[in-house]
Structure formats: C-alpha cells, structure tokens
Tab-separated table of C-alpha atoms in Angstrom:
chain	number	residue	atom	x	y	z
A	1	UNK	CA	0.000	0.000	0.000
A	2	UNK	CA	1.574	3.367	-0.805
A	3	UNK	CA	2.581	6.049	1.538
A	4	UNK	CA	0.144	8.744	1.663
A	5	UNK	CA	1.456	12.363	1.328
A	6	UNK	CA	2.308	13.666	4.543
A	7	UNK	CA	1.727	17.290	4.930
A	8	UNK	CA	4.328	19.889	5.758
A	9	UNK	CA	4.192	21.512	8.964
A	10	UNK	CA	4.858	25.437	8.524
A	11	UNK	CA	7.257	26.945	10.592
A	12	UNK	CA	6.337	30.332	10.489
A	13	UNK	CA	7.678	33.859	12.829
A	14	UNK	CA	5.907	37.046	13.313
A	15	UNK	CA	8.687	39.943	14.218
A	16	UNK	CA	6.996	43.024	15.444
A	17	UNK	CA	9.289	45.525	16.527
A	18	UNK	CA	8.578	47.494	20.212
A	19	UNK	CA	7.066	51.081	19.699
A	20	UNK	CA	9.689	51.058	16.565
A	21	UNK	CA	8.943	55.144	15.698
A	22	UNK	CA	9.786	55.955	19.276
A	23	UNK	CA	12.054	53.549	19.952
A	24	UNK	CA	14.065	54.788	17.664
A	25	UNK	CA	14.195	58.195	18.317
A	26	UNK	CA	14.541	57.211	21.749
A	27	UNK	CA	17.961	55.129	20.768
A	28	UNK	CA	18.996	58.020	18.644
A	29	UNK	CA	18.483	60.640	20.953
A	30	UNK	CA	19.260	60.133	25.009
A	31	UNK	CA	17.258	63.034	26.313
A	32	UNK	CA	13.928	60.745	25.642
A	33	UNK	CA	15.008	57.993	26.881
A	34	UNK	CA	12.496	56.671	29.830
A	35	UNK	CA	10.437	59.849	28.785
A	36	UNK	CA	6.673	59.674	27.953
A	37	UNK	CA	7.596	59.978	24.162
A	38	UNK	CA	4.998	60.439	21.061
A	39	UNK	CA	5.572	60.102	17.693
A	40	UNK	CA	2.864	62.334	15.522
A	41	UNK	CA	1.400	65.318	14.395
A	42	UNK	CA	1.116	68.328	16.549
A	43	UNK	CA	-1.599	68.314	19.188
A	44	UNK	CA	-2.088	72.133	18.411
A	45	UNK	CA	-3.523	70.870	14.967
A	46	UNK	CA	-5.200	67.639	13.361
A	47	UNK	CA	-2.429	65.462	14.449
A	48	UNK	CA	-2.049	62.003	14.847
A	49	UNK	CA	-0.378	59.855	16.991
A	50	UNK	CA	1.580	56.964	14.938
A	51	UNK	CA	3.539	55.418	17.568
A	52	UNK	CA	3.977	56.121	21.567
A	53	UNK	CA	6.855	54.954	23.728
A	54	UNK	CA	5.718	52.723	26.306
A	55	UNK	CA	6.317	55.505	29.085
A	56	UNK	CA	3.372	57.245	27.567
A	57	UNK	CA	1.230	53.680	26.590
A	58	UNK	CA	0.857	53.542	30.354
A	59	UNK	CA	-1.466	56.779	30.316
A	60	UNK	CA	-3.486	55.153	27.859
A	61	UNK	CA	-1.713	57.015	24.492
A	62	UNK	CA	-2.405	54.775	21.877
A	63	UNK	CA	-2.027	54.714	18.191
A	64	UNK	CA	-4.348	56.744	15.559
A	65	UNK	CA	-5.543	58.752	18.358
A	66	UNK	CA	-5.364	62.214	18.036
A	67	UNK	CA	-2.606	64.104	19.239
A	68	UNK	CA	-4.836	66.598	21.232
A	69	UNK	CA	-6.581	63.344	22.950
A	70	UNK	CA	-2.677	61.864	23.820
A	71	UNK	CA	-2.207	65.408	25.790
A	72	UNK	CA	-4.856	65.269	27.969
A	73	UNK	CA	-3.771	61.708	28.588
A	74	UNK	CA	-0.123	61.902	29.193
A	75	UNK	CA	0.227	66.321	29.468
A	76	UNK	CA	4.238	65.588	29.720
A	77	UNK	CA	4.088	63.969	26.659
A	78	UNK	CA	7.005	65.129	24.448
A	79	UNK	CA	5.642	65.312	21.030
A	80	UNK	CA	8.294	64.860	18.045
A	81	UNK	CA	7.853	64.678	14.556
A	82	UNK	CA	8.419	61.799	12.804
A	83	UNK	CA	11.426	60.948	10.675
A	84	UNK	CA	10.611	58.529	8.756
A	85	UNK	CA	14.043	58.626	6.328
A	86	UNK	CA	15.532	57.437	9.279
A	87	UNK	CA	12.826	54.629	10.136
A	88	UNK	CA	12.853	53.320	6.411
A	89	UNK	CA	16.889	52.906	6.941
A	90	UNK	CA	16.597	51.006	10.024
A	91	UNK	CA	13.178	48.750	8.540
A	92	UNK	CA	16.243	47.777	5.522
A	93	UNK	CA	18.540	46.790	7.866
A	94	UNK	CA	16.252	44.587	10.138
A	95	UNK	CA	15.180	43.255	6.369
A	96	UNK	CA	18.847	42.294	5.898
A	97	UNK	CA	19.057	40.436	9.407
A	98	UNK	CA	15.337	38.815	8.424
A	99	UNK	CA	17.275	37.590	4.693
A	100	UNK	CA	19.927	35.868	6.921
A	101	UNK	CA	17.589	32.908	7.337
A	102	UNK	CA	14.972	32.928	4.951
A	103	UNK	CA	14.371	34.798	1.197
A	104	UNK	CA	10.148	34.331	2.354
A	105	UNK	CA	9.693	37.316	3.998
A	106	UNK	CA	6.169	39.010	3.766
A	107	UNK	CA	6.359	42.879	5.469
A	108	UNK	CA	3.562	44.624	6.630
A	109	UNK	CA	4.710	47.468	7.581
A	110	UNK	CA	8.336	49.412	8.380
A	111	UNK	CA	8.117	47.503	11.514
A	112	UNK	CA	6.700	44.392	11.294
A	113	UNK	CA	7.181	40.813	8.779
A	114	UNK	CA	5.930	37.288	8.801
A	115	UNK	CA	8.898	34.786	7.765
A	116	UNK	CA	8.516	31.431	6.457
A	117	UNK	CA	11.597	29.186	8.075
A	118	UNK	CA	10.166	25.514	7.516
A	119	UNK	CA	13.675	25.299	5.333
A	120	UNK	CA	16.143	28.043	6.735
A	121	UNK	CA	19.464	28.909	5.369
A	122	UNK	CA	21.179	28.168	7.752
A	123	UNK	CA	19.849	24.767	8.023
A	124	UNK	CA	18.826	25.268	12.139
A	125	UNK	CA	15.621	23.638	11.949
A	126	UNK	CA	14.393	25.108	15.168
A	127	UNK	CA	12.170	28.010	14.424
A	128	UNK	CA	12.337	29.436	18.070
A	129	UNK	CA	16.315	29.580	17.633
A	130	UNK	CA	15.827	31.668	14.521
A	131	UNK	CA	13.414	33.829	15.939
A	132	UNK	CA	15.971	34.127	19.101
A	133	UNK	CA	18.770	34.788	17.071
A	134	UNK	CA	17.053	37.321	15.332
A	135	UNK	CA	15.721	39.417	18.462
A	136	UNK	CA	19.654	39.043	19.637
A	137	UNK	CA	20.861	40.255	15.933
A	138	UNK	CA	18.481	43.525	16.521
A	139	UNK	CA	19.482	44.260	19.804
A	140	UNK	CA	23.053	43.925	19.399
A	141	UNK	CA	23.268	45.554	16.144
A	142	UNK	CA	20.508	48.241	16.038
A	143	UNK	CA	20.318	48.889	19.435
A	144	UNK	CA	16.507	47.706	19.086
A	145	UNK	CA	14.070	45.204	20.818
A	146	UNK	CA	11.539	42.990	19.231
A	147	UNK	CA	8.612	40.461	19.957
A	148	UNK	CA	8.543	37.793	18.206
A	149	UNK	CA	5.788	34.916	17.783
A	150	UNK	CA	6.016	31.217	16.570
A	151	UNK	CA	3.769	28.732	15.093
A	152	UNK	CA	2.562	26.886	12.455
A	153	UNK	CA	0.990	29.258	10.692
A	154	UNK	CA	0.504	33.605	10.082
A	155	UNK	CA	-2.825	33.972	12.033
A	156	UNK	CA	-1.322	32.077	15.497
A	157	UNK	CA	2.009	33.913	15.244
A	158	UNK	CA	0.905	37.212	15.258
A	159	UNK	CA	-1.100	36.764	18.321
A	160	UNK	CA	1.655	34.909	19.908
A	161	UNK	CA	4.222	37.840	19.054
A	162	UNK	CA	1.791	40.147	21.106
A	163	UNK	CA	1.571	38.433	24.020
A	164	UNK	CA	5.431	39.324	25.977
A	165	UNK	CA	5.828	42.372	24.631
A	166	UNK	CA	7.684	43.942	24.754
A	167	UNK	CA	11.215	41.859	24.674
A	168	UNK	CA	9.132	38.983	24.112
A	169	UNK	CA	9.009	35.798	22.232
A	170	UNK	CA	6.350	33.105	22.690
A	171	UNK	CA	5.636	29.782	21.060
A	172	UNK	CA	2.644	28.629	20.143
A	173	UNK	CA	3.025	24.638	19.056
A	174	UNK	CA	0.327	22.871	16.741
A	175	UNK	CA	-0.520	20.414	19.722
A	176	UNK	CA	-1.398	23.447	22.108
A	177	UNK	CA	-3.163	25.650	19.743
A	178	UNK	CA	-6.897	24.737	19.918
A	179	UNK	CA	-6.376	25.004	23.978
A	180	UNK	CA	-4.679	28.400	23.849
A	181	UNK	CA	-7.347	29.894	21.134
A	182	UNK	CA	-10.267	28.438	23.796
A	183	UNK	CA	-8.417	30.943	26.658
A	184	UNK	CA	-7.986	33.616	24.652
A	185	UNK	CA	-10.396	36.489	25.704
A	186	UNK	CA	-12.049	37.582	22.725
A	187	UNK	CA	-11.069	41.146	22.761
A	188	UNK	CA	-6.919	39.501	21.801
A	189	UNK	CA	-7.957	37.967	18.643
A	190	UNK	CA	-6.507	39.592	15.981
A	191	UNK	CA	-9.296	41.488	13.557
A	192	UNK	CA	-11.663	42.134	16.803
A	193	UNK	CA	-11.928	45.340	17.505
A	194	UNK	CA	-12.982	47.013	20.798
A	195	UNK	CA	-16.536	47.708	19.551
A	196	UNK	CA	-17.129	43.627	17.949
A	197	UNK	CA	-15.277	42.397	21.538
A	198	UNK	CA	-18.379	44.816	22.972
A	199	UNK	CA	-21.077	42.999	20.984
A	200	UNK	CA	-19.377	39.780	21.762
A	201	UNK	CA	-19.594	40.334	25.235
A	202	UNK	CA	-23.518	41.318	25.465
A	203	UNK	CA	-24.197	38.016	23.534
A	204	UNK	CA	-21.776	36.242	26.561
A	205	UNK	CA	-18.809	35.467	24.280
A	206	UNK	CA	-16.066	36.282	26.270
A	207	UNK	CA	-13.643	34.253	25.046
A	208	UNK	CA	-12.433	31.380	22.054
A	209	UNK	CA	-14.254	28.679	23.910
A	210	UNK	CA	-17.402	30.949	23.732
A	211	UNK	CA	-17.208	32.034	20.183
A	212	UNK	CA	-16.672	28.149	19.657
A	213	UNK	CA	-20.078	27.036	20.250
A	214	UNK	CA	-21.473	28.842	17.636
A	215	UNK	CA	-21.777	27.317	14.448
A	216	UNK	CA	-20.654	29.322	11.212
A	217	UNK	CA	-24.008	30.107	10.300
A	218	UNK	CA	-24.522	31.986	13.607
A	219	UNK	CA	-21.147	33.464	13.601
A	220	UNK	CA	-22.161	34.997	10.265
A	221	UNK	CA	-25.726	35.555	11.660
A	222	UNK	CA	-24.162	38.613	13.763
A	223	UNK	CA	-21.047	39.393	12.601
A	224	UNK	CA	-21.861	39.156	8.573
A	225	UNK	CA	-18.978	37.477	6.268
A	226	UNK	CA	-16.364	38.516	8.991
A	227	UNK	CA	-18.089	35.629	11.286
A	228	UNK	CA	-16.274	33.047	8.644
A	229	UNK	CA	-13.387	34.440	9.510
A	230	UNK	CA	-14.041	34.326	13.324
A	231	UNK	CA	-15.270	30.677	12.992
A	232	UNK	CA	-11.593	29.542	11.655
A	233	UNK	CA	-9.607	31.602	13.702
A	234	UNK	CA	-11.038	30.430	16.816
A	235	UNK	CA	-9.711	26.978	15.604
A	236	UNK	CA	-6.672	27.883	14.770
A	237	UNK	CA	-6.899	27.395	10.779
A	238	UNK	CA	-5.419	29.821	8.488
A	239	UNK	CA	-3.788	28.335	5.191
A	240	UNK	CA	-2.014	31.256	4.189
A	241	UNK	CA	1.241	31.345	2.688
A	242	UNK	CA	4.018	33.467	3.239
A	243	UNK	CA	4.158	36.152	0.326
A	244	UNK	CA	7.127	37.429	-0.228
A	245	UNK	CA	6.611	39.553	-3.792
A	246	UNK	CA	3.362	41.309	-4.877
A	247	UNK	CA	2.791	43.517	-7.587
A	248	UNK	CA	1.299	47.068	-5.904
A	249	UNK	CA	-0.573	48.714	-8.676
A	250	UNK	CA	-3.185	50.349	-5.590
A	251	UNK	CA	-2.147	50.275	-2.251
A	252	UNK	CA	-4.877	51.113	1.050
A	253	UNK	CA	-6.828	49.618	3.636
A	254	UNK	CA	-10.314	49.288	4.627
A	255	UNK	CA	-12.504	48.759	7.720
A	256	UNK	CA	-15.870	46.604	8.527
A	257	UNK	CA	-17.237	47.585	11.909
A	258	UNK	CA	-19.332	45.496	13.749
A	259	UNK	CA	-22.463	48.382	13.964
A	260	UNK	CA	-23.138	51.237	11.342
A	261	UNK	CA	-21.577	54.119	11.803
A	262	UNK	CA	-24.670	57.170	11.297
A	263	UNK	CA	-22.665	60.122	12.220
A	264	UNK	CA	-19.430	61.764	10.023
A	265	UNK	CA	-17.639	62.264	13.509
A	266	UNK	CA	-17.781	58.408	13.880
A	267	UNK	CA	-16.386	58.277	10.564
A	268	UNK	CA	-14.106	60.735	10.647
A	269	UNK	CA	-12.302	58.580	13.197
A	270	UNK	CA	-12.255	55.568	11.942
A	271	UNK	CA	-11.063	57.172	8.757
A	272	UNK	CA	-8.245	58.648	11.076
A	273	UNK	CA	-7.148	55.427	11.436
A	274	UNK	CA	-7.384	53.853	8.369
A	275	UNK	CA	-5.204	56.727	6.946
A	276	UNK	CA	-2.647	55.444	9.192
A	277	UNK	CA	-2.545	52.187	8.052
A	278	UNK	CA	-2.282	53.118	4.540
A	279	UNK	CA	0.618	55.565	5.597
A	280	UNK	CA	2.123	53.153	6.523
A	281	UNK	CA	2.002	51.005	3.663
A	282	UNK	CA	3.545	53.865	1.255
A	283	UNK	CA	6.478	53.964	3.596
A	284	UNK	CA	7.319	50.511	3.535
A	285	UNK	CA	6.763	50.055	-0.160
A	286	UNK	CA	8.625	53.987	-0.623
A	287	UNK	CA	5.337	55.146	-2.744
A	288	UNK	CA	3.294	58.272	-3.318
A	289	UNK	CA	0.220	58.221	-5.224
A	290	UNK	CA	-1.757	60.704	-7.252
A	291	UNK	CA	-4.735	60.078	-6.699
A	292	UNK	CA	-6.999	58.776	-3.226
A	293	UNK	CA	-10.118	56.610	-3.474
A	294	UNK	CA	-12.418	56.654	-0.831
A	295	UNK	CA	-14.621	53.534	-0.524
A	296	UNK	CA	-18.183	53.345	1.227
A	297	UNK	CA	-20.400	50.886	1.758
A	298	UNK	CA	-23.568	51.373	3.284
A	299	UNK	CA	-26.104	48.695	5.241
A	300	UNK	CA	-27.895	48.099	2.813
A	301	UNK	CA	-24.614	46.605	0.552
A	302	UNK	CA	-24.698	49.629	-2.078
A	303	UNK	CA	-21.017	50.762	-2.507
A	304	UNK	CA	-19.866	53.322	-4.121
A	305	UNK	CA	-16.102	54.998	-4.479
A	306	UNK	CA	-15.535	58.999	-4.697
A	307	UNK	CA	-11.878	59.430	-6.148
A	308	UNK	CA	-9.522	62.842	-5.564
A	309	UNK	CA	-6.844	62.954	-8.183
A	310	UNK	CA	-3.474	65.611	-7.716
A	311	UNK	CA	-0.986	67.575	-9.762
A	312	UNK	CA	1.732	65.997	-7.723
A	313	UNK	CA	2.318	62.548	-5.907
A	314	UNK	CA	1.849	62.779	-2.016
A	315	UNK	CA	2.213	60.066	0.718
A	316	UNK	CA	1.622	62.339	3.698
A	317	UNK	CA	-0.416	61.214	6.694
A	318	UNK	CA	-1.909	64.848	6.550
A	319	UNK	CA	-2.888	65.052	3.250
A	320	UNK	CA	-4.486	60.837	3.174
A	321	UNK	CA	-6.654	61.700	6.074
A	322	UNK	CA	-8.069	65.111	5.493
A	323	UNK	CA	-8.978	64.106	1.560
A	324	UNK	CA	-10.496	61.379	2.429
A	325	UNK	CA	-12.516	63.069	5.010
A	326	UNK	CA	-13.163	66.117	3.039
A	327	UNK	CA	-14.596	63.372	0.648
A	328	UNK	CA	-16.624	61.801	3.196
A	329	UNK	CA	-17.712	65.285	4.522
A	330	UNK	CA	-19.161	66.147	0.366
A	331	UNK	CA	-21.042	62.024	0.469
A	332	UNK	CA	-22.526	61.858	3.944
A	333	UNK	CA	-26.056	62.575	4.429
A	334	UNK	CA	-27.678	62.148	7.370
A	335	UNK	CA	-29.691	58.902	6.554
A	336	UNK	CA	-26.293	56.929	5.883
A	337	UNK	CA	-25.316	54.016	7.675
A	338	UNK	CA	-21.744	52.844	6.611
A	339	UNK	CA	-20.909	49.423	7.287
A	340	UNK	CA	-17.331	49.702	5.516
A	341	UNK	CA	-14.882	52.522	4.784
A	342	UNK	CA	-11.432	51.993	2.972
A	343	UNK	CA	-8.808	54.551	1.530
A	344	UNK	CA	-6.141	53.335	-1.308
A	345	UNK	CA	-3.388	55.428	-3.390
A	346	UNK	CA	-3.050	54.737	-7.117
A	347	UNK	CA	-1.449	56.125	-9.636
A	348	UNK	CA	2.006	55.494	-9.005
A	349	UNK	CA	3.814	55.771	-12.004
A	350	UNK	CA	5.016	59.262	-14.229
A	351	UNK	CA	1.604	58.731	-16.269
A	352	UNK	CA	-0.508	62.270	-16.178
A	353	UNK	CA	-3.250	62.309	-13.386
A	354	UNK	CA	-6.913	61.261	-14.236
A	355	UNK	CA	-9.434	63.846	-13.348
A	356	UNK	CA	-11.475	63.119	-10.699
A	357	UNK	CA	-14.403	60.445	-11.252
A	358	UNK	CA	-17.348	59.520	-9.712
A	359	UNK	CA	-17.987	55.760	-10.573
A	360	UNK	CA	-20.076	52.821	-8.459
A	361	UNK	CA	-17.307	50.617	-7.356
A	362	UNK	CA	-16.045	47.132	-8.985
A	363	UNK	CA	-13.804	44.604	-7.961
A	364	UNK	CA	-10.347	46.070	-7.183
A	365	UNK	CA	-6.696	44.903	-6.363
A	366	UNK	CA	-6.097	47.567	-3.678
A	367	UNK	CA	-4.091	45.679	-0.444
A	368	UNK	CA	-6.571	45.372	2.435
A	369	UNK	CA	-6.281	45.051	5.897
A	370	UNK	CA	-4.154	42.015	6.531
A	371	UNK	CA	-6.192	39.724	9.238
C-alpha cells in the first residue's frame, strides 16, 4: 500500500518591533530615553499619533488617536515629529538580518514581517532559535528590541508575538493551539476590535471557547462574512502562505465595523485610522500616489467609491486623512449608515493624473487590511 502524502508543517515567525517610531528616536536621541515619548502630528492641529513609547502607553496614548486626545492623557508627553528617512533605513537593515535565514519574507509594515523558516538557510531547523537569534541580531546591532511569535501558521504567530511584549518571544506549538485559542479572551484575537469584543460580550462570548459554540451560520448571523473568519480563527486554521513579492498597482486599507456608523464624527475617526494604516504602507513600499479613493459601503450593501486625483504625488499622513474626510464630509447625508470605509493610493507611475471620477465601485486589487 503506498505512503500517503504527509503534509508539511509550517514553521512560520511574526517579528513586530517594540514602539519602533519611538524607539528609535529614543535610541537616537538620550534626552527621551524613559520619557513619555509620542511620535505624531502636533496636538495644536489635526495630528495624529503613529507610535507612543511605552512611558506614555501607560497613560493610555495609543495609536491613531489624536494628538490633542494623547495630551490630555499623558500632558508631559514630548511630542516629536516623525522621521521617517531614518525609520525606512533602520526597517532595511532589520530586512537584511530577516534575509539571513529565509528569502520568504512578507512585510507589513516598516516595523513588522511574517517569515517562512520551515527550510532556513542556515539549516537550524528550530524556528524558536531563529526567531531568538534574530531578536539578539536587533538588539546587538541596532540597538533595538523585538517580539517575536512562533507557530505553524501567520494567524497564530501574530497573536503569539503580542503576548510578551515587549522583549518577548512566545511559542505557540500545533498540539497546544486549539487550547490556547479556547483561553484567549475575545477582545486579543486579531481582527476584533474594541466595539465587535463589545457585541461579543452582550451576547456572553467572552472568550475562544465561547465564540466556539457557535456554528458558522450563527457566527455569520451577527457578525456578517467577517463571522467566517471568526469561525476559523477560533480553531486555529489559516492556510495562508508566506508572500514574499506582490505587484502594488493600488495600495490602502479598509474597515468593517461590527455596527453602522450614522454620524461623520464616527467616521471621521475611523477614517483617522485607516489613513494610518495606509501611511504606513507607502512607507514601507517607498510610494506616493496621485490620486486617493475613498470607498463606502452602506447597510444596505450599495457601494460606491468617490476618487480625488493631484498635480503631484503625495504620501503624507496629513494630506491621506483630510482628503479622504473632506470626501466623506461632500457624500454623507444624514440617513447613511456605513458598514465599511477603505482609503487606497493609485497612480504610481510618471503617467498624467486622471481627473477626478465619480464611478459605483467594482472589484479592485487595492491591499486590504491584513487579518
């Protein structure tokens, strides 16, 4: 009787650098060190917070808040401008540590990366070695700490890279996942947010085991197509591989929320943070876009996309946000319940800017929140 197949057991490590903006300008400049440290816009304007030491996390300063709502946490915040020239040199040489190991390397952002290791370079074998080694390379070499997380596949990883920070690494083994996902309060899983961990919590689903009983039906019941998602996570199960090369011809993000948002100062903030996200995203992939899409979808499924076009190519956090709000501002009406917002860039290359459009939206290849 032949052999059957026996499947290949990932070996996969989320590195997520600690407060990365501020940690670097910390390292790079001793008279913040152990200060409550913020890395944003200006809380005398429409800034945004993109990264807080953790002296200022423990007053609650958090990221895509706004600046003026970090002050009144933390009033002896020091606010600095960020530098991100310096940020996208320091991302390339954590890239070159990651490329020590393993050529499958999927970024997210400047300061994060999933890495495939089931067949290193170095011919280890241990995952949790590589992962150590890594965390030691940073320190020692860039003066740096990161968390790290290891499994068996992206999903578990990330959560597991989040769970000692910072300094941390945890392990997460096939054997012990279904067990760890039952524990985990809801509000940890990544791709809840703090208002679907509220819902969860009025229907009594506090945590994996909770969200377990429900059958995929019911998860999609309440939480619409995202409850699919919810129903494998809580098991564990995410067959994604490692990407290491896409082709960016839009880049953004986008949002579901777990109620409709009725008022534009609801969306205005979530918009605040999406705009972050795609910030982000430009940085690590060094692109600036012509022209911003807005994307809306309402309750009742209708979508539609408002697009901005510019002379020149921008990737400022400033300029993402307010267009896409001053967007927003010209398509609300009163009546509107959104169920989904998303931003994206396009428009990369040297090609003359389109004017601006007004079309119903189609499929697209913009980059979307990675869950």
């Amino acid at each position: 009787m032949p052999n059957e197949p026996t499947q290949i057991i990932r070996k996969i490590i989320h590195i997520d650098m600690d407060a990365f903006y501020a940690s670097v300008e910390q390292r790079d400049f001793p008279e913040y060190r152990g200060k409550a440290l913020v890395v944003g816009g200006s809380p005398q304007g429409r800034g945004v917070v993109a990264t807080a030491s953790y002296e200022a996390r423990k007053f609650g300063v958090r990221s895509a808040m706004s600046s003026k709502r970090a002050v009144q946490l933390c009033p002896d915040a020091i606010f600095v401008r960020p530098r991100f020239a310096a940020y996208s040199e320091v991302s390339q040489k954590i890239r070159e540590i990651f490329s020590r190991y393993t050529d499958l390397i999927e970024p997210l952002s400047l300061d994060e990366a999933y890495l495939d290791v089931t067949h290193d370079k170095l011919n280890i074998g241990s995952a949790i070695e590589i992962a150590q080694q890594i965390k030691q390379a940073i320190k020692d070499e860039l003066q740096l700490t990161a968390s790290a997380g290891v499994s068996i596949n992206k999903f578990v990883a990330k959560i597991a890279s989040d769970i000692n920070k910072p300094d941390g690494l945890k392990f997460i083994g096939p054997s012990s996942i279904e067990d760890f996902m039952e524990q985990l309060p809801v509000e940890k899983f990544f791709g809840v947010g703090k208002v679907t961990a509220q819902k969860m919590k009025q229907m009594g689903l506090h945590t994996g085991a909770d969200l377990k009983k429900l059958t995929e039906e019911e998860l999609v019941r309440h939480f619409g197509k995202t409850g699919r998602f919810y129903y494998q996570i809580v098991r564990g199960v995410d067959n994604r591989e490692v990407q290491p090369h896409r082709e960016t011809k839009s880049l953004g993000a986008e949002d579901t929320f777990a109620y409709d948002l009725t008022t534009l100062e609801e969306m205005n903030e979530e918009l605040d943070k999406i705009a972050l996200t795609v910030y982000n995203r430009l940085l690590k992939y060094d692109l600036k876009g012509r022209t911003l899409t807005l994307k809306v979808k309402y309750s009742d499924f209708k979508q539609i996309t408002r697009n901005q076009s510019f002379p020149e190519a921008f990737s400022d956090l400033e300029t993402i946000s307010q267009t896409a709000k001053q967007i927003m501002a010209v398509t609300y009406t009163e009546v509107a319940k959104v169920r989904l917002l998303g931003i994206s860039l396009s428009n990369f290359g040297d090609v003359a800017p389109k004017s601006k459009q007004e079309k119903e939206a189609g499929p697209g290849d913009q980059l979307t929140l990675e869950f």
